[in-house]
């Protein structure tokens, strides 16, 4: 683990004194959350697979916590290590996930099903349970922010394992909100739509997909990782203290609309 005091990047201190764990921290959305939280005065532990985590070496003042969320036995130790390094945990943002399709349902292999459910749902459960236990033992409440997807509510072709896991995250979020309320732990989900992250390459900017987004997204474009980080910041700070079991959808109006093409007519 690498540890150092957060430097001079504090903006308005909305998370001053808070200690946050962010998974998927080396990914597009996770990194944006890490930077936003550090910028608001939080101390942050960044969790991801070891190799991508090395990409965060340029961020000053970060605790790094390598962990493979498919490795059930590693999750508890990695979370507890991060909590010890930060001196406790007030916030979890769980953005780490396997993304992508698994082919047509008729050809979906059990191994792929297990991989997606293992990381994106069972990994999420073990992560959140470990964090919730640390928070409830400390007795000061906390915030758990899961990252689902618009696929938590709507499917798309060739992605049954991903979609099923993300649907599970939506209900896991609500179940945790109900059970953890008495401990002062508020639990909410962010549901991103199409977000232009480096791991997606130029996908959302290529002419065919850009044209599809123009029809399918009310705002006619993909979002930025910072759009999701802003939602996470709101759900992490004190002023959202009556919000639990909710979903903040960050999708430019994708899921609010059908037949977007008719706008042109
Ligand atoms: P990303 O690929 O940039 O980030 C995902 C991160 O998860 C990566 O850094 C990856 O290393 C990590 N990860 C993958 N498998 C892991 C494992 N076994 N153990 C630990 N870490 C692992 O993608 P992103 O777009 O930043 O995605 C962040 C979250 O947002 C994910 O939960 C994703 O499902 C969700 N999401 C993204 C979009 C989008 O369009 N970008 C849309 C809907 C939902």
mmCIF file of N, CA, C and O in Angstrom, residues 47 50 70 81 125 147 180 193 252:
data_model
loop_
_atom_site.group_PDB
_atom_site.id
_atom_site.type_symbol
_atom_site.label_atom_id
_atom_site.label_comp_id
_atom_site.label_asym_id
_atom_site.label_seq_id
_atom_site.Cartn_x
_atom_site.Cartn_y
_atom_site.Cartn_z
ATOM 1 N N UNK A 47 -9.048 0.810 -5.114
ATOM 2 C CA UNK A 47 -8.991 -0.647 -5.263
ATOM 3 C C UNK A 47 -9.224 -1.025 -6.721
ATOM 4 O O UNK A 47 -10.118 -0.485 -7.385
ATOM 5 N N UNK A 50 -4.247 -5.425 -9.774
ATOM 6 C CA UNK A 50 -2.925 -4.846 -9.544
ATOM 7 C C UNK A 50 -2.382 -4.104 -10.766
ATOM 8 O O UNK A 50 -1.868 -2.982 -10.634
ATOM 9 N N UNK A 70 -12.965 -11.241 -8.103
ATOM 10 C CA UNK A 70 -13.409 -12.622 -8.334
ATOM 11 C C UNK A 70 -12.823 -13.571 -7.284
ATOM 12 O O UNK A 70 -13.204 -14.733 -7.210
ATOM 13 N N UNK A 81 -7.538 -3.997 5.001
ATOM 14 C CA UNK A 81 -6.237 -3.323 4.868
ATOM 15 C C UNK A 81 -6.404 -1.866 4.487
ATOM 16 O O UNK A 81 -5.747 -0.977 5.038
ATOM 17 N N UNK A 125 -21.460 -8.056 -3.383
ATOM 18 C CA UNK A 125 -22.037 -8.430 -2.082
ATOM 19 C C UNK A 125 -20.954 -8.532 -1.003
ATOM 20 O O UNK A 125 -21.074 -7.956 0.086
ATOM 21 N N UNK A 147 -22.391 0.973 -8.185
ATOM 22 C CA UNK A 147 -22.524 1.418 -9.573
ATOM 23 C C UNK A 147 -23.171 0.283 -10.349
ATOM 24 O O UNK A 147 -22.573 -0.783 -10.542
ATOM 25 N N UNK A 180 -29.570 -1.660 6.545
ATOM 26 C CA UNK A 180 -28.485 -0.885 7.155
ATOM 27 C C UNK A 180 -28.942 0.480 7.656
ATOM 28 O O UNK A 180 -28.167 1.202 8.290
ATOM 29 N N UNK A 193 -25.585 5.454 -18.057
ATOM 30 C CA UNK A 193 -25.888 5.046 -19.432
ATOM 31 C C UNK A 193 -24.581 5.028 -20.200
ATOM 32 O O UNK A 193 -23.541 4.679 -19.629
ATOM 33 N N UNK A 252 -28.220 10.756 -19.693
ATOM 34 C CA UNK A 252 -28.581 11.732 -20.720
ATOM 35 C C UNK A 252 -30.008 11.587 -21.231
ATOM 36 O O UNK A 252 -30.346 12.082 -22.306
#
